[in-house]
JSON list of C-alpha atoms in Angstrom, two decimals:
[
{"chain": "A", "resi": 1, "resn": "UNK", "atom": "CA", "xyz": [-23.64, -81.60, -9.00]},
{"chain": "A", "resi": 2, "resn": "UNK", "atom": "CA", "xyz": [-24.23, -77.68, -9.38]},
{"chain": "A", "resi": 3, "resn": "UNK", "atom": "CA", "xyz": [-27.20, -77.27, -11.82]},
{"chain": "A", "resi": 4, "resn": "UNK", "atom": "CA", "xyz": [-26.33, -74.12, -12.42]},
{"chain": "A", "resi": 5, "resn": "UNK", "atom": "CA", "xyz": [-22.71, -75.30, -13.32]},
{"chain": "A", "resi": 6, "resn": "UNK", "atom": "CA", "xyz": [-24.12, -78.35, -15.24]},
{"chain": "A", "resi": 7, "resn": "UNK", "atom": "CA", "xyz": [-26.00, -76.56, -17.79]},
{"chain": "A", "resi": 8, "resn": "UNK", "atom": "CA", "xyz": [-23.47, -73.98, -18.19]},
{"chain": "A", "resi": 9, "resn": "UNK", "atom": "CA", "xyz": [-21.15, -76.95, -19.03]},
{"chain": "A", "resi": 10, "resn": "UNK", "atom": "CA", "xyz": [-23.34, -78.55, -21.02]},
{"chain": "A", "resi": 11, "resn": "UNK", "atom": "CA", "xyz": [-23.64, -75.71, -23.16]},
{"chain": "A", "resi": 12, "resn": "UNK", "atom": "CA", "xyz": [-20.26, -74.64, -23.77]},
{"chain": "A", "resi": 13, "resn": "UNK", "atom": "CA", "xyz": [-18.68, -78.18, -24.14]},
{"chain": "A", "resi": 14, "resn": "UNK", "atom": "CA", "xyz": [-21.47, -78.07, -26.86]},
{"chain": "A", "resi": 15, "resn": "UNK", "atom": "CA", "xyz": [-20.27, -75.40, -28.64]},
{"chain": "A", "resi": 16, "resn": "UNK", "atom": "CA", "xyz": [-16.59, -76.47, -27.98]},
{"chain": "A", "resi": 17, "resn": "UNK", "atom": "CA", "xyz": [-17.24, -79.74, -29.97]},
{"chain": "A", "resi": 18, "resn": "UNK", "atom": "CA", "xyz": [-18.36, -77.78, -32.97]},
{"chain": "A", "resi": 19, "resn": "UNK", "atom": "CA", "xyz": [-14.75, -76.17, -33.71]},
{"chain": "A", "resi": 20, "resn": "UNK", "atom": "CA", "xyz": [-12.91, -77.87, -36.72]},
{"chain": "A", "resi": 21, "resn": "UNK", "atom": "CA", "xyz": [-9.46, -78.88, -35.65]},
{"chain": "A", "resi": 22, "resn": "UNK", "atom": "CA", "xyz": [-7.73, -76.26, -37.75]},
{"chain": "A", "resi": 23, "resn": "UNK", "atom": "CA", "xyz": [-9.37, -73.58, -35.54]},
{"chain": "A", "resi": 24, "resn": "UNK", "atom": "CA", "xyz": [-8.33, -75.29, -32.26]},
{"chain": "A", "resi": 25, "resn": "UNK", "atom": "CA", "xyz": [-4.73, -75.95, -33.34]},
{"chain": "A", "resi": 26, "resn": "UNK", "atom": "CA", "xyz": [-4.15, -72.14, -34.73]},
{"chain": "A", "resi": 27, "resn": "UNK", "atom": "CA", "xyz": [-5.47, -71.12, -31.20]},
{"chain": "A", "resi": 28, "resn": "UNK", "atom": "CA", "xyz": [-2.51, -73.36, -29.55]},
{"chain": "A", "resi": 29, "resn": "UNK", "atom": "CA", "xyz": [-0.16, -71.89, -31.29]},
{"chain": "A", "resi": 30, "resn": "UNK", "atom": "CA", "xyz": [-1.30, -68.05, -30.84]},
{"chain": "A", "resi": 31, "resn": "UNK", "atom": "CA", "xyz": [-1.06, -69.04, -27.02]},
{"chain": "A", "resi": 32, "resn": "UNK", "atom": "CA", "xyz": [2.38, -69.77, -27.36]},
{"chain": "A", "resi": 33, "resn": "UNK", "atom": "CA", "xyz": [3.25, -66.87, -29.21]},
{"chain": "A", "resi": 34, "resn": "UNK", "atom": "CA", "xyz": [1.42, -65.03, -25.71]},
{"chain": "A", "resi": 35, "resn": "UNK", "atom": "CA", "xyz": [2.99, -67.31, -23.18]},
{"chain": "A", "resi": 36, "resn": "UNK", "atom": "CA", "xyz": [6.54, -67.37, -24.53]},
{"chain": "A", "resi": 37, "resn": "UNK", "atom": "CA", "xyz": [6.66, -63.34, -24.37]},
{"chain": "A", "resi": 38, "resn": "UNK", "atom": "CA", "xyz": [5.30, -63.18, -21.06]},
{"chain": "A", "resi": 39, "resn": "UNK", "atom": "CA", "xyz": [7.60, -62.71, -18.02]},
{"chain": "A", "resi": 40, "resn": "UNK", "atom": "CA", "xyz": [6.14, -64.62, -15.28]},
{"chain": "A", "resi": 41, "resn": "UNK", "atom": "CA", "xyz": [6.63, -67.85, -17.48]},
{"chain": "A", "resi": 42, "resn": "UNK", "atom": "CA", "xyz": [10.56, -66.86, -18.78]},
{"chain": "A", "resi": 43, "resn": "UNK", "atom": "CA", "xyz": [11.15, -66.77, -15.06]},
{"chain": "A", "resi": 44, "resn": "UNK", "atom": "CA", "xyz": [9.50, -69.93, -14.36]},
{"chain": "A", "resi": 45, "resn": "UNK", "atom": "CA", "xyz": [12.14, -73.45, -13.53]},
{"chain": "A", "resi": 46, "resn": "UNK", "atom": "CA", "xyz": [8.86, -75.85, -14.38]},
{"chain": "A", "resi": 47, "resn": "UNK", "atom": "CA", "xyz": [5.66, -75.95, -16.85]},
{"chain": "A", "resi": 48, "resn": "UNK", "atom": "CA", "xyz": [2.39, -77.94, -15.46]},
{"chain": "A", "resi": 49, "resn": "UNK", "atom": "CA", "xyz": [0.74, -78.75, -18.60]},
{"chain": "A", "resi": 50, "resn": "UNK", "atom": "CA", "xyz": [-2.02, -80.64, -19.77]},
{"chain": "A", "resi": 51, "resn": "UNK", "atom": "CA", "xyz": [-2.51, -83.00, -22.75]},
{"chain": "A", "resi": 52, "resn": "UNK", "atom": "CA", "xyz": [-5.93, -81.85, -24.63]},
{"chain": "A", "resi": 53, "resn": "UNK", "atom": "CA", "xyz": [-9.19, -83.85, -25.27]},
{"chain": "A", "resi": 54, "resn": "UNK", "atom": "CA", "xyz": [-12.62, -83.11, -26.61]},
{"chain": "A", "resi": 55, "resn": "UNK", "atom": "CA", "xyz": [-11.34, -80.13, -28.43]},
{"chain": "A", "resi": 56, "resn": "UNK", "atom": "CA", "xyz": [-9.32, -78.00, -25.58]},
{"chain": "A", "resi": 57, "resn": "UNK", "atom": "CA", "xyz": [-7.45, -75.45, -26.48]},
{"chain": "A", "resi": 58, "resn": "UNK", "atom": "CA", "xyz": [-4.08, -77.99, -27.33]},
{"chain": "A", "resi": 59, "resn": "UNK", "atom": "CA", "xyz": [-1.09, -76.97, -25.86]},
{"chain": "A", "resi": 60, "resn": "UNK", "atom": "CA", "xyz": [1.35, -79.64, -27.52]},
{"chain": "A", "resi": 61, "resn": "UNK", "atom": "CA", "xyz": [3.48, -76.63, -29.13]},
{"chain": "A", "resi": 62, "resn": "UNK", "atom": "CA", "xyz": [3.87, -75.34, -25.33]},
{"chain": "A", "resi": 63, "resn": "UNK", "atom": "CA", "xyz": [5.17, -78.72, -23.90]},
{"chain": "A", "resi": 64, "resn": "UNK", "atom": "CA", "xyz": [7.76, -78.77, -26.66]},
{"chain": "A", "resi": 65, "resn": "UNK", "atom": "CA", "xyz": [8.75, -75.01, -26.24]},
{"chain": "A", "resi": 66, "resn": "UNK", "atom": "CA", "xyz": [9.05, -75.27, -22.55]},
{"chain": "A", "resi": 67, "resn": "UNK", "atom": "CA", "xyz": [11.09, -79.13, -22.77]},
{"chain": "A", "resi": 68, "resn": "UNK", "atom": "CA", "xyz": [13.92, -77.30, -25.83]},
{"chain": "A", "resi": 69, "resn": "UNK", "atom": "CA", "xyz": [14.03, -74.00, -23.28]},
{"chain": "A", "resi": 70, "resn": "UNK", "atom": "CA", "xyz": [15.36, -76.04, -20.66]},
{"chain": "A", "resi": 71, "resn": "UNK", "atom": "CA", "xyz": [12.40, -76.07, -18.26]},
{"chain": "A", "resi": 72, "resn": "UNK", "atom": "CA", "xyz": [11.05, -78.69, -16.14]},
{"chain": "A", "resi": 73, "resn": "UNK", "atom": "CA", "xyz": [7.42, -80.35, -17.90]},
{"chain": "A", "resi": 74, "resn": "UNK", "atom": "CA", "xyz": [5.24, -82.16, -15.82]},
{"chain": "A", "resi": 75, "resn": "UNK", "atom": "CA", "xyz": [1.65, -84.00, -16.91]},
{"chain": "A", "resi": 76, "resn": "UNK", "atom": "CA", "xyz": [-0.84, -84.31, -14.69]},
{"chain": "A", "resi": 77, "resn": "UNK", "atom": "CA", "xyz": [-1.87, -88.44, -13.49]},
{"chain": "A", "resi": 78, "resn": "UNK", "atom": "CA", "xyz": [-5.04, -89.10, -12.01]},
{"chain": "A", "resi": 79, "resn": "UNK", "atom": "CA", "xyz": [-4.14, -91.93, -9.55]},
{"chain": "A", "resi": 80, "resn": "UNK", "atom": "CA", "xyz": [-1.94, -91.20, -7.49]},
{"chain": "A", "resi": 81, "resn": "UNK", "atom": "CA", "xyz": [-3.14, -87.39, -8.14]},
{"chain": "A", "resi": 82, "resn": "UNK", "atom": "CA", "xyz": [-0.33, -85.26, -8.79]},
{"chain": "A", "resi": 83, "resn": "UNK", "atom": "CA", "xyz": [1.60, -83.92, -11.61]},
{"chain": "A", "resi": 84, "resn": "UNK", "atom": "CA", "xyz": [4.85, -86.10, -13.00]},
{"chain": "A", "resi": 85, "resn": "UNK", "atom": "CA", "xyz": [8.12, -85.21, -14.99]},
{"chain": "A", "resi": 86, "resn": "UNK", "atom": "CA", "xyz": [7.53, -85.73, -18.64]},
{"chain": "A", "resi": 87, "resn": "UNK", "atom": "CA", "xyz": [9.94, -85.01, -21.56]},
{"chain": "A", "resi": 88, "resn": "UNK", "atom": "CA", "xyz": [8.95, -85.60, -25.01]},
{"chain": "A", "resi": 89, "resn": "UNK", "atom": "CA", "xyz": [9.39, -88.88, -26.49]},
{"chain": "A", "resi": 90, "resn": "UNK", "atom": "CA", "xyz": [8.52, -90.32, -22.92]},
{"chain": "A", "resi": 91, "resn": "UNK", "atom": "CA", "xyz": [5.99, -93.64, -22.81]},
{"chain": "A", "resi": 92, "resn": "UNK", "atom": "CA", "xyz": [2.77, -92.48, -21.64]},
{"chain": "A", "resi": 93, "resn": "UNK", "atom": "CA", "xyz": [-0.35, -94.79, -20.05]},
{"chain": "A", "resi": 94, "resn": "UNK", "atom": "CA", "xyz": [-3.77, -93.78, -20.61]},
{"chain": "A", "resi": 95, "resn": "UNK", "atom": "CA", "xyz": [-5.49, -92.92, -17.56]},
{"chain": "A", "resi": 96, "resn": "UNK", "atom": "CA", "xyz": [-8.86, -93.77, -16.33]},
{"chain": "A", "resi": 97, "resn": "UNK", "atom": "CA", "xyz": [-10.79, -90.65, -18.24]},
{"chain": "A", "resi": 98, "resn": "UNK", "atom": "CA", "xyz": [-8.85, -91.81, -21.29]},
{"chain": "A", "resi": 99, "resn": "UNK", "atom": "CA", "xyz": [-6.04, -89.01, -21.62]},
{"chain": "A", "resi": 100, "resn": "UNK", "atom": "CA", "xyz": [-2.62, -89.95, -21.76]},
{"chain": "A", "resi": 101, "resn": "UNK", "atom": "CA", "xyz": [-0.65, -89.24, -18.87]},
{"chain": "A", "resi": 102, "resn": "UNK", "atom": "CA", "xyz": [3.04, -90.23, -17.68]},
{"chain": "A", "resi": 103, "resn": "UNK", "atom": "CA", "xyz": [3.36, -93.75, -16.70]},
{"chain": "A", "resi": 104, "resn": "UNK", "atom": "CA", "xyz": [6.29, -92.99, -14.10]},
{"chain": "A", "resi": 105, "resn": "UNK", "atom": "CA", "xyz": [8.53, -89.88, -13.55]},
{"chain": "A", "resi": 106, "resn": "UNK", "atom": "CA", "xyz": [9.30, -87.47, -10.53]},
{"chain": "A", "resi": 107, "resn": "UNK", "atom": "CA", "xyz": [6.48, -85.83, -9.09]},
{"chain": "A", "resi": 108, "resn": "UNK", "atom": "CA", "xyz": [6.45, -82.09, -9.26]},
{"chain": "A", "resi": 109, "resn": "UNK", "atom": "CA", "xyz": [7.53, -80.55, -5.80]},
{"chain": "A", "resi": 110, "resn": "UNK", "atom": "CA", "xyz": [6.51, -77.47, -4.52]},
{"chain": "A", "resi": 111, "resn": "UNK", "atom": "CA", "xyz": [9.58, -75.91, -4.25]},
{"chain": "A", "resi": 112, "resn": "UNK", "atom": "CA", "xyz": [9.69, -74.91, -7.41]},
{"chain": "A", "resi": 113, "resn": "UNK", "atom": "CA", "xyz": [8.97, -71.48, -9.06]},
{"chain": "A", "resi": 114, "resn": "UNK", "atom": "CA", "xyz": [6.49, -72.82, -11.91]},
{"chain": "A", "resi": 115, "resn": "UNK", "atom": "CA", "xyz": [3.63, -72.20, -14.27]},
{"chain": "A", "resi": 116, "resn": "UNK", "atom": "CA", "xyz": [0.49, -73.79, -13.77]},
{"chain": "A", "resi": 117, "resn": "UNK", "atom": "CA", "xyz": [-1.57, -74.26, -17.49]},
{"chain": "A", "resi": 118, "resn": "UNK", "atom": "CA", "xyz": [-5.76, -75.85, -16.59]},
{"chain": "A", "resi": 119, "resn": "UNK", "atom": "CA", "xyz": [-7.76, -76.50, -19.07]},
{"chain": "A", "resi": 120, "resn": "UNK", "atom": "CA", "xyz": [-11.46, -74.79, -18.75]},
{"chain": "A", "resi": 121, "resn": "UNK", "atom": "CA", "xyz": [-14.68, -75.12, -19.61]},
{"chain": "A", "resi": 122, "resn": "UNK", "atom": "CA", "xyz": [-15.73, -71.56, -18.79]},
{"chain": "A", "resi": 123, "resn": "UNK", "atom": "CA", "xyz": [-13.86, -68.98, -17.06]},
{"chain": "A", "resi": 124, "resn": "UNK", "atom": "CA", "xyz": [-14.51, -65.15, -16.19]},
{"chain": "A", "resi": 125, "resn": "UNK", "atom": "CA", "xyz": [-12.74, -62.10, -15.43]},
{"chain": "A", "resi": 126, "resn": "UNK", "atom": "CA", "xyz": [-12.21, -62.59, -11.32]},
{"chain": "A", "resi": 127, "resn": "UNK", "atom": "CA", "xyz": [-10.74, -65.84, -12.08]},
{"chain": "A", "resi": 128, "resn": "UNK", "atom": "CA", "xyz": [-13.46, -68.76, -11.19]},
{"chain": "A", "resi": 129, "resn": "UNK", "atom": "CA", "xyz": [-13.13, -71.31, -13.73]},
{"chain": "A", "resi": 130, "resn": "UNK", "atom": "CA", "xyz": [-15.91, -74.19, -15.24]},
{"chain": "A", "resi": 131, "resn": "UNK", "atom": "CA", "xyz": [-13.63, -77.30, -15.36]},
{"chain": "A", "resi": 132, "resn": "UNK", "atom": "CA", "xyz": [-14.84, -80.76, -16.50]},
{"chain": "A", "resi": 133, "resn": "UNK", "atom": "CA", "xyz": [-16.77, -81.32, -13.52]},
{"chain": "A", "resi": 134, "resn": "UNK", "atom": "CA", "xyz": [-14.52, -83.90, -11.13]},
{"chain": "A", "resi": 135, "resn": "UNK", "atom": "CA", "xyz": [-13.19, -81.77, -8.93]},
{"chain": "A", "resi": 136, "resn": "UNK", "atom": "CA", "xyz": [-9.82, -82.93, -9.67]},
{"chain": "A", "resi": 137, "resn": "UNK", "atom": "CA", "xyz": [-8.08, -79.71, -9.93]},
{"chain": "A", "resi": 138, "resn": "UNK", "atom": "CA", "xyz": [-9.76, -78.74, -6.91]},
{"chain": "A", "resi": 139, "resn": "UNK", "atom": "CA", "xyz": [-7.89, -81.30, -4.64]},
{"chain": "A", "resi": 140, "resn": "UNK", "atom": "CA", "xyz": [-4.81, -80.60, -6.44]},
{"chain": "A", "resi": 141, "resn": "UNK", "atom": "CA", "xyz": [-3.71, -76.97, -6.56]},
{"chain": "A", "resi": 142, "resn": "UNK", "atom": "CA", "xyz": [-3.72, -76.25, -3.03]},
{"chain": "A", "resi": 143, "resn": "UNK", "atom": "CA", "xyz": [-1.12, -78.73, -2.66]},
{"chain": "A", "resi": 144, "resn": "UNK", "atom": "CA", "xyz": [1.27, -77.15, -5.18]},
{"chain": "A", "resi": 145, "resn": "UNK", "atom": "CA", "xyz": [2.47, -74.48, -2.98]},
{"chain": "A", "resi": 146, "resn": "UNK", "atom": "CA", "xyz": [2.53, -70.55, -3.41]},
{"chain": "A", "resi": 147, "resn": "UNK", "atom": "CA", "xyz": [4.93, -70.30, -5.80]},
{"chain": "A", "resi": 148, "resn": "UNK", "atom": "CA", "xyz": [2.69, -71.85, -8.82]},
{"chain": "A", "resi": 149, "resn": "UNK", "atom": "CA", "xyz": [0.82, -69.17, -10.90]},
{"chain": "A", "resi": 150, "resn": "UNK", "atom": "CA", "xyz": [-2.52, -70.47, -12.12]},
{"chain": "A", "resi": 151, "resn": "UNK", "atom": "CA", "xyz": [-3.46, -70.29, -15.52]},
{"chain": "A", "resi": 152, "resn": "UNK", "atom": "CA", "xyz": [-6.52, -70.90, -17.41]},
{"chain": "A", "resi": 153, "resn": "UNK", "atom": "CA", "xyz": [-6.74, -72.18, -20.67]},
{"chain": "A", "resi": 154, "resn": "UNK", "atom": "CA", "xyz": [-9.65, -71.50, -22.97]},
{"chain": "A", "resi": 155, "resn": "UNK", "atom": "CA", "xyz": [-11.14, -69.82, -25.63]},
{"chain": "A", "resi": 156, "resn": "UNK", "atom": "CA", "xyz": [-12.29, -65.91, -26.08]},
{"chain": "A", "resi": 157, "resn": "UNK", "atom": "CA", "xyz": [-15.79, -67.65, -26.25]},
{"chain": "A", "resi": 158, "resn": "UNK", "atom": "CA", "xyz": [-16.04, -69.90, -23.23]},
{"chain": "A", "resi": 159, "resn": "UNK", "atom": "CA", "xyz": [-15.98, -66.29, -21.20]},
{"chain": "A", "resi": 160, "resn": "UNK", "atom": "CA", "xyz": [-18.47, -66.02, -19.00]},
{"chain": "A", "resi": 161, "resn": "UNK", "atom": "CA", "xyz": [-20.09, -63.09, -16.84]},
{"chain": "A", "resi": 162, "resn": "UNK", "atom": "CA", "xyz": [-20.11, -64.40, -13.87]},
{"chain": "A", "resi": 163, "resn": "UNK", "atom": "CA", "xyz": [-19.47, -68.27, -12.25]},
{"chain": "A", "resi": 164, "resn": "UNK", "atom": "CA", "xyz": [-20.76, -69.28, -9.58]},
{"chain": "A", "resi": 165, "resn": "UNK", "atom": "CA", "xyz": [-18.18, -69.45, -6.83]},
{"chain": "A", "resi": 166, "resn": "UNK", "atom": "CA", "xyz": [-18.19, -73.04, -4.30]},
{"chain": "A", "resi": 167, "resn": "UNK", "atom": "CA", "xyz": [-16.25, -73.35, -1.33]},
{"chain": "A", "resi": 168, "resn": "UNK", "atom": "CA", "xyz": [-13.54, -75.80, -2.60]},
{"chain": "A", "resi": 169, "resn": "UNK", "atom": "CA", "xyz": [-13.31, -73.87, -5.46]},
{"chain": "A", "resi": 170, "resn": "UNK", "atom": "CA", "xyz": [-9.64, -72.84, -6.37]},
{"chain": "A", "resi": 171, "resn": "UNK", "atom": "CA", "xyz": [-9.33, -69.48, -8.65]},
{"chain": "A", "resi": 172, "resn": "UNK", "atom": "CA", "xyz": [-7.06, -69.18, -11.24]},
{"chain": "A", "resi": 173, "resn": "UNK", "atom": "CA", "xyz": [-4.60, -66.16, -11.63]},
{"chain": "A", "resi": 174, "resn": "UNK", "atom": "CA", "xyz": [-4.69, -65.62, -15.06]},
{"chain": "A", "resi": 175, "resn": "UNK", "atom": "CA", "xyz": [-6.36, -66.68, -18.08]},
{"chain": "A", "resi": 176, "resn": "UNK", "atom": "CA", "xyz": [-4.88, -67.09, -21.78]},
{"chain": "A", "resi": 177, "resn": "UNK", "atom": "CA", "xyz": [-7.11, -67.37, -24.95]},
{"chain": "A", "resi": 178, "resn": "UNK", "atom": "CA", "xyz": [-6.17, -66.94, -28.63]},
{"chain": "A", "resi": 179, "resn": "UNK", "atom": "CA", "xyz": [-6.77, -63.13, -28.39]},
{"chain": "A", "resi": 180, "resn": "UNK", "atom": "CA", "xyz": [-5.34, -62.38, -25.02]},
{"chain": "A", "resi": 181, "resn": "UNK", "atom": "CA", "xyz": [-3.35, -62.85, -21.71]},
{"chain": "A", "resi": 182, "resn": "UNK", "atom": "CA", "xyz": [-4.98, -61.54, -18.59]},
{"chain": "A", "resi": 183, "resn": "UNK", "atom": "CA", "xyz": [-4.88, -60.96, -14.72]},
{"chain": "A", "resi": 184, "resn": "UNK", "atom": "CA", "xyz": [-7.47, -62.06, -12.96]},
{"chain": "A", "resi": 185, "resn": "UNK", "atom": "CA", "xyz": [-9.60, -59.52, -10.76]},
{"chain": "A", "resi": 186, "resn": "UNK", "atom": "CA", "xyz": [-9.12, -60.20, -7.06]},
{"chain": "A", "resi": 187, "resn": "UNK", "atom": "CA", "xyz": [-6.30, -62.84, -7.40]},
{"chain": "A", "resi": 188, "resn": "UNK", "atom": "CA", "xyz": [-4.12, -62.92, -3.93]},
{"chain": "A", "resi": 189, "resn": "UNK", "atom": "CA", "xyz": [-1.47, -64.76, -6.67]},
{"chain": "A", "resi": 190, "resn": "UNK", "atom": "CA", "xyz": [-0.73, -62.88, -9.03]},
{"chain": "A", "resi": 191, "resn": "UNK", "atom": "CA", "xyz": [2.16, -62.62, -11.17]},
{"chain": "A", "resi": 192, "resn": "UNK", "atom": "CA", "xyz": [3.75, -63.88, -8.02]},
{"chain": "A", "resi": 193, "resn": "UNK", "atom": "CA", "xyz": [4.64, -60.11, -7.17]},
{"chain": "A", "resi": 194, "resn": "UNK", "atom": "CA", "xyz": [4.52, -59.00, -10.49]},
{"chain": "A", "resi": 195, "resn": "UNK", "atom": "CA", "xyz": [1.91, -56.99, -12.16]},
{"chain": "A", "resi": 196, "resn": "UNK", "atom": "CA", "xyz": [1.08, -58.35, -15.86]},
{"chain": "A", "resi": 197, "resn": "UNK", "atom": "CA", "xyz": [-0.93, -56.30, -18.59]},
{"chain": "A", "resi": 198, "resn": "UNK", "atom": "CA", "xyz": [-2.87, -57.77, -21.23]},
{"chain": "A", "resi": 199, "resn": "UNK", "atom": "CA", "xyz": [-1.06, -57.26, -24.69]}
]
């Protein structure tokens, strides 16, 4: 592993754990407010989503929103890697890192215009991201197809100046906190065509 990476980990999952819950669910719900006024995701026909643990940013509130607008919601599984259909109420399995994840479904097909949300670590401004240190995202996104937006999902203080880059390293397109909604410097993605500005 990256010992660069590692400590940089280390020290903001540190500082992660320290948030009190109320902080972390406020911050899901002021990206929601951001997401849902943002074009890129009104346009989208599918949400890739996450469920949180150890204190990520939650974005239960965005799952919902996205299931009652009528789009397409799909978890990510671990084994076999890939992101499956979920609608609320759904029976989940808990997968081998201990998050819950669908237990069977349709897997998400690259055909479809969609949002991307990752959970991060650490992130910075030309879109390299600190994720939890598998890889896993990694071997997925580049199977996903063009037409999937990239989103990072953190908080303001998990910014960092500068990540080191790895080959194998996929960069995200944007980045969401609680204070903001921003383009990535350098991303070939995006907006898919579309310019976005921060709010």
């Amino acid at each position: 592993m990256d010992p660069i990476k590692r400590n940089i980990r280390q020290a903001l999952r540190a500082q992660r754990a320290c948030l009190r819950r109320e902080v972390a669910e406020r911050a899901g719900v002021a990206v929601l407010e951001r997401i849902c006024q943002w074009d890129t995701y009104a346009g989208a026909e599918a949400v890739l989503a996450y469920f949180a643990a150890d204190n990520e940013l939650p974005l239960g509130p965005l799952i919902e929103a996205a299931w009652r607008s009528g789009k397409a919601v799909y978890l990510p599984r671990i084994e076999p890697a890939g992101f499956f259909r979920y609608v609320p109420g759904d029976a989940l399995c808990i997968g081998p890192w201990g998050i819950p994840e669908p237990a069977g479904g349709v897997r998400f097909r690259a055909s479809a215009r969609a949002v991307i949300f990752i959970p991060v670590v650490g992130w910075d401004l030309d879109g390299n991201r600190l994720g939890r240190g598998r890889g896993w995202y990694d071997r997925v996104l580049p199977l996903l197809g063009s037409g999937v937006a990239r989103v990072g999902v953190g908080y303001e203080f998990q910014r960092c100046e500068r990540l080191p880059r790895r080959p194998g390293d996929v960069a995200l397109d944007f980045v969401v906190t609680e204070k903001r909604l921003l383009r990535c410097e350098g991303s070939p993605n995006g907006g898919l065509g579309r310019r976005e500005n921060e709010p």
